mmCIF file of C-alpha atoms in Angstrom:
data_model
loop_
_atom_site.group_PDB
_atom_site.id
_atom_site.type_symbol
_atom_site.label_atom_id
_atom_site.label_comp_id
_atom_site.label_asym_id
_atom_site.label_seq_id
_atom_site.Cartn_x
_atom_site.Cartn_y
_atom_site.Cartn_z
ATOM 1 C CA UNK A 1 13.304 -11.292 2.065
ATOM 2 C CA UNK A 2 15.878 -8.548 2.534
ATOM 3 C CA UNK A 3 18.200 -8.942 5.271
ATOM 4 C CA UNK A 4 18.443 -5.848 7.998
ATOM 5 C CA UNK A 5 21.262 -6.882 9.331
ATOM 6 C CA UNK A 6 24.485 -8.629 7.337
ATOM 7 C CA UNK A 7 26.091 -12.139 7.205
ATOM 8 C CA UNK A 8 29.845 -12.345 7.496
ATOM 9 C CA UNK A 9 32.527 -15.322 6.809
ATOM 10 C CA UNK A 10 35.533 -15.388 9.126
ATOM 11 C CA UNK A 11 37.723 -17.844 7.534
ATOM 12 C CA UNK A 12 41.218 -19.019 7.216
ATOM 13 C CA UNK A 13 43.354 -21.622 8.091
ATOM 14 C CA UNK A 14 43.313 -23.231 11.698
ATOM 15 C CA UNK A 15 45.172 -20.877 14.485
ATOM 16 C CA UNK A 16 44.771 -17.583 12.091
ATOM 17 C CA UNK A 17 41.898 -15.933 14.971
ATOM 18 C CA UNK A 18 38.434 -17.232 13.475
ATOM 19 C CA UNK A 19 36.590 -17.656 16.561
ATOM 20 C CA UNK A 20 38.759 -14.638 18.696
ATOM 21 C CA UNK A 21 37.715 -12.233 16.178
ATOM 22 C CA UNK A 22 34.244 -13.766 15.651
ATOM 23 C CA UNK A 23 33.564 -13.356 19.905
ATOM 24 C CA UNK A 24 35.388 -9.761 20.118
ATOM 25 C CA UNK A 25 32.798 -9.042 17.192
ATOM 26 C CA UNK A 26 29.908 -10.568 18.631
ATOM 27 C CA UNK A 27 30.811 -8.670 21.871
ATOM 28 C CA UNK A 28 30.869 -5.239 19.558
ATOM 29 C CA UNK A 29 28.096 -5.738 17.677
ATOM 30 C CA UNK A 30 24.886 -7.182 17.209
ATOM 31 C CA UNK A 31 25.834 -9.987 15.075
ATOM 32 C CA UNK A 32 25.754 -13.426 16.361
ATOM 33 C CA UNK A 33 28.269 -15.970 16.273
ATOM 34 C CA UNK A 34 28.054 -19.181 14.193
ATOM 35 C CA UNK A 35 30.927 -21.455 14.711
ATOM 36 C CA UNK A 36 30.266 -24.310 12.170
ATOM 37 C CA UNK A 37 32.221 -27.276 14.123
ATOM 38 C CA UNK A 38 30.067 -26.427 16.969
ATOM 39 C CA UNK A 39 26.963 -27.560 14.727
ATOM 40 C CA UNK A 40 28.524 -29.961 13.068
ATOM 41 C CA UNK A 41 28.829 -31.516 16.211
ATOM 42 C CA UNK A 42 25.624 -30.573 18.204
ATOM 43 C CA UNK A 43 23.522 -30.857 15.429
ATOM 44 C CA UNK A 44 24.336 -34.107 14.209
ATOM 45 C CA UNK A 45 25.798 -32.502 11.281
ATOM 46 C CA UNK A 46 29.138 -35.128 10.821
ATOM 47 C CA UNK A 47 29.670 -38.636 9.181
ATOM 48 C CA UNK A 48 32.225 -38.982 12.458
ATOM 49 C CA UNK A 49 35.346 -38.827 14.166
ATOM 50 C CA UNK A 50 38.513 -38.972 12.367
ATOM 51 C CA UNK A 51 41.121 -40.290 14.631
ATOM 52 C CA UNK A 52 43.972 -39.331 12.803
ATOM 53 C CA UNK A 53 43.147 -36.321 12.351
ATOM 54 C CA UNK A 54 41.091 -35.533 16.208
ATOM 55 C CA UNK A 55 38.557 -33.711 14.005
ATOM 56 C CA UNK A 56 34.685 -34.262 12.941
ATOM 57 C CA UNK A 57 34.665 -35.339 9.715
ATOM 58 C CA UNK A 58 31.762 -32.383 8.497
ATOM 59 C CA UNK A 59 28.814 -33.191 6.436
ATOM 60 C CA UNK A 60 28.514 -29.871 4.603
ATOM 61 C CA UNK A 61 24.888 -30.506 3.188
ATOM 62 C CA UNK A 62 23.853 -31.175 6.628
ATOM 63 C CA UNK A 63 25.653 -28.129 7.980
ATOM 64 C CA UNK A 64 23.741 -26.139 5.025
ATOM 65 C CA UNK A 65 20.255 -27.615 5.833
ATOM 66 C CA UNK A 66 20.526 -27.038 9.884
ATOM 67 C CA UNK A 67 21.710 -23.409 9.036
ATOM 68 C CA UNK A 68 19.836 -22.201 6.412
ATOM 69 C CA UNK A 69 16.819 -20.892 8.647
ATOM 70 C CA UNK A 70 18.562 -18.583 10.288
ATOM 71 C CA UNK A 71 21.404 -17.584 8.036
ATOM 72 C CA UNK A 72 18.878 -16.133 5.395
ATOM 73 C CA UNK A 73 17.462 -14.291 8.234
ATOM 74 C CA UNK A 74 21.073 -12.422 8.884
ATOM 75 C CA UNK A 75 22.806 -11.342 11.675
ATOM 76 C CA UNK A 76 25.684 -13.660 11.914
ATOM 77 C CA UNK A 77 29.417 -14.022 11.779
ATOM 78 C CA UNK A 78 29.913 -17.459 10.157
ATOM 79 C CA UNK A 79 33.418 -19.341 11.439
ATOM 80 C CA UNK A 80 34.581 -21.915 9.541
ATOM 81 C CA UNK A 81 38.130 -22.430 7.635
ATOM 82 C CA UNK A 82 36.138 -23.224 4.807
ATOM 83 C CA UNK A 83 34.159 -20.917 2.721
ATOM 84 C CA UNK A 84 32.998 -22.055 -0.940
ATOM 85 C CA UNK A 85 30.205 -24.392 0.713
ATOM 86 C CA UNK A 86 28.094 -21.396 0.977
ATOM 87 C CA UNK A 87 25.437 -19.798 -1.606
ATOM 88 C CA UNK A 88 26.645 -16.520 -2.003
ATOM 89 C CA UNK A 89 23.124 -14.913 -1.881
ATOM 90 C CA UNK A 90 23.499 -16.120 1.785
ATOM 91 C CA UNK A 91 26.677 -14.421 2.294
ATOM 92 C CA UNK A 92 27.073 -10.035 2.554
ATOM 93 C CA UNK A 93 31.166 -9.878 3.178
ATOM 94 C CA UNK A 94 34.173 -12.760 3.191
ATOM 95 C CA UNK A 95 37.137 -12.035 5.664
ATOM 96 C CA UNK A 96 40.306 -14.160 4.707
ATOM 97 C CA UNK A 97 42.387 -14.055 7.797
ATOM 98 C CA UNK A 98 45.886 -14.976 7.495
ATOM 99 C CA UNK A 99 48.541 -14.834 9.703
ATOM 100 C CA UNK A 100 52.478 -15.154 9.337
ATOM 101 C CA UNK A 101 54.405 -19.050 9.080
ATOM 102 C CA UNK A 102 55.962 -18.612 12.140
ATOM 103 C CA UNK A 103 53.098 -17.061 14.503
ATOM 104 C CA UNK A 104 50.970 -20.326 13.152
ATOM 105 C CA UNK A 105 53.132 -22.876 13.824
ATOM 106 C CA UNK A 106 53.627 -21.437 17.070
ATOM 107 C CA UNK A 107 49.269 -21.342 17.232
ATOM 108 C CA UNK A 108 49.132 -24.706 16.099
ATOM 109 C CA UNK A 109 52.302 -26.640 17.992
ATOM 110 C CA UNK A 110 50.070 -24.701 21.012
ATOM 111 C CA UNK A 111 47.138 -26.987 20.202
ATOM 112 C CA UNK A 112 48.962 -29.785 19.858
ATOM 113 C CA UNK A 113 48.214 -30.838 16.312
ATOM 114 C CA UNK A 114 50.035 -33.896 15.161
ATOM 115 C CA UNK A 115 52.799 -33.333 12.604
ATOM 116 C CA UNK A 116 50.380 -34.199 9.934
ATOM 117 C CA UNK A 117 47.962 -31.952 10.766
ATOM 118 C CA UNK A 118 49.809 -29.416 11.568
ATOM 119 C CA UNK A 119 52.029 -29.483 7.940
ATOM 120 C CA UNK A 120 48.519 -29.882 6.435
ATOM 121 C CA UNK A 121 47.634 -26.715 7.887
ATOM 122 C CA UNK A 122 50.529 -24.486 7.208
ATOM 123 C CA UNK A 123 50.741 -25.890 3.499
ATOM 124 C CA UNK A 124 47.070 -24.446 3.390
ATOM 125 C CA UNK A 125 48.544 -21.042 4.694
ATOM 126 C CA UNK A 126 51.636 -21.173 2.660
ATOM 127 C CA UNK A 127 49.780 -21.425 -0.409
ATOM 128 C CA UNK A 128 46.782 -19.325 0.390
ATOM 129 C CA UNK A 129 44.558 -22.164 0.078
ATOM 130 C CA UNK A 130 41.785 -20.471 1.593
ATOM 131 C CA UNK A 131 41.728 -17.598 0.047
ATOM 132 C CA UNK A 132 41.985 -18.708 -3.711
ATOM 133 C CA UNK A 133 38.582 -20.757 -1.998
ATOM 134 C CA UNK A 134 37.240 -17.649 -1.560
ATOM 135 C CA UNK A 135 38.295 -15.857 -4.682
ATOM 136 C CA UNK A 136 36.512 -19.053 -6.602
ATOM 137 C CA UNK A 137 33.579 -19.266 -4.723
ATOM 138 C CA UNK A 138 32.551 -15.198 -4.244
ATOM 139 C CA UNK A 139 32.187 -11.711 -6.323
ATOM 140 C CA UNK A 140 35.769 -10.350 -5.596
ATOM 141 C CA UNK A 141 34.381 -7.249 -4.453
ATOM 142 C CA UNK A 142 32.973 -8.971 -1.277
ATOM 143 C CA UNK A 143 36.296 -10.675 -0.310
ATOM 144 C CA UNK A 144 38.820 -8.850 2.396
ATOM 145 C CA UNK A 145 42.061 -10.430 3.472
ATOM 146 C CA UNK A 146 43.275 -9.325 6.858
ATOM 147 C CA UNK A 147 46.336 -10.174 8.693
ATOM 148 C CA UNK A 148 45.768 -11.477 12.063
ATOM 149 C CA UNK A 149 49.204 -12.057 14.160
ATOM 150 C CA UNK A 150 49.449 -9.658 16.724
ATOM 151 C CA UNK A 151 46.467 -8.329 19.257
ATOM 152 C CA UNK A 152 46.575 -4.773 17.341
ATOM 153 C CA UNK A 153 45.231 -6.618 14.175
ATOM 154 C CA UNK A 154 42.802 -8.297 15.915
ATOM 155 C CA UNK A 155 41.547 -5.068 17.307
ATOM 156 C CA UNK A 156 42.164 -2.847 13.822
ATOM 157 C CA UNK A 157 40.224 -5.667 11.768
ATOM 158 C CA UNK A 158 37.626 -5.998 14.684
ATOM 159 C CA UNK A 159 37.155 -1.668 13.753
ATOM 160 C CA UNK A 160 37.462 -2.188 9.871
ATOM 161 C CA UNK A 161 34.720 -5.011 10.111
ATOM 162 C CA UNK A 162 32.506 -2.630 12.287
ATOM 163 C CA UNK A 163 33.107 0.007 9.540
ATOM 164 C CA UNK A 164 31.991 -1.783 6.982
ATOM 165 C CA UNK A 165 28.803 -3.103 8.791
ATOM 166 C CA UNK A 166 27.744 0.147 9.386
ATOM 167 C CA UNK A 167 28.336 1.000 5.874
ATOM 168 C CA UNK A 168 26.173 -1.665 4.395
ATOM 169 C CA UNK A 169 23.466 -0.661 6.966
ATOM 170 C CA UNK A 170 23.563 2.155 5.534
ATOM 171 C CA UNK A 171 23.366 1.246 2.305
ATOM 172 C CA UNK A 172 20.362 -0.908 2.953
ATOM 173 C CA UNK A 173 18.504 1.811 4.690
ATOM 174 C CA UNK A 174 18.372 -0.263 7.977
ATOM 175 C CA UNK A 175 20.709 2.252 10.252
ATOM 176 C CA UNK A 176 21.766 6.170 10.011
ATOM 177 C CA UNK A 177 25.147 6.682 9.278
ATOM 178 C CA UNK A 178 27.941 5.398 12.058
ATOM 179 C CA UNK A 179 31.626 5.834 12.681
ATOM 180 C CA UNK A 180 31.368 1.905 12.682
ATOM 181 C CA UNK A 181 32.279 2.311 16.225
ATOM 182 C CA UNK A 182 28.566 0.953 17.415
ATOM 183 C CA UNK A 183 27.211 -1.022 14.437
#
């Protein structure tokens, strides 16, 4: 079946703008949101808590199976900080947010991750963790890093992401040619 309307990975590291990107898109377009720790958790999709870390411990062949329905169908923003559990058939466009040392440890010190967590997480960032995920796991021509520290990024990634929606609607013969102002 071919999708009319595209699926999109927001990922990145904890406290980069996943899921304030993901609901200033959702509130753009007419993509829905898919925030994966909210089905891990509502959908049974976990093998538990981990108390060290205050975080569901994710089942990703659960999360796969209670997804899959819908994702094939398209229309959705996926937000998770992990990407390479995905088929790529399943998958139009990868956004790598990333965002600068000090604005995450601010983000994450904000959320009060313990130490661990929190070194965890900006090691990941440091290193580009997530995005060398990304480059392993999809076609590099589908795979966009953004930088997401101040409000104006949010709002110029928000437009490029809207550009290129309207683009591949375009391509697939599903919309007339936009601005990418109203995908």
């Amino acid at each position: 079946m071919s999708r009319t309307k595209p699926n999109i990975i927001i990922t990145g590291t904890p406290g980069v703008g996943k899921t304030s990107l993901c609901e200033l898109l959702t509130a753009s377009t007419e993509l829905q949101h898919i925030a994966i720790n909210r089905i891990a958790k509502e959908r049974d999709c976990h093998d538990g808590w981990d108390k060290s870390l205050k975080s569901w411990i994710v089942d990703e062949d659960k999360v796969l199976d209670a997804i899959e329905d819908e994702i094939k169908e398209g229309g959705f923003l996926v937000d998770w900080h992990a990407c390479d559990l995905f088929p790529e058939s399943w998958i139009d466009l990868v956004i790598v947010l990333r965002s600068n040392s000090s604005n995450l440890y601010d983000r994450l010190r904000a959320r009060n991750y313990s130490d661990q967590k929190l070194q965890e997480n900006m090691d990941a960032e440091i290193m580009g963790v997530l995005l060398d995920e990304a480059r392993n796991a999809f076609n590099p021509g589908m795979i966009i890093e953004l930088q997401s520290n101040h409000s104006d990024d949010m709002e110029s990634n928000a437009l490029r992401i809207r550009t290129w929606i309207g683009q591949w609607k375009q391509e697939q013969g599903s919309e007339a040619p936009t601005d990418g102002l109203e995908a």
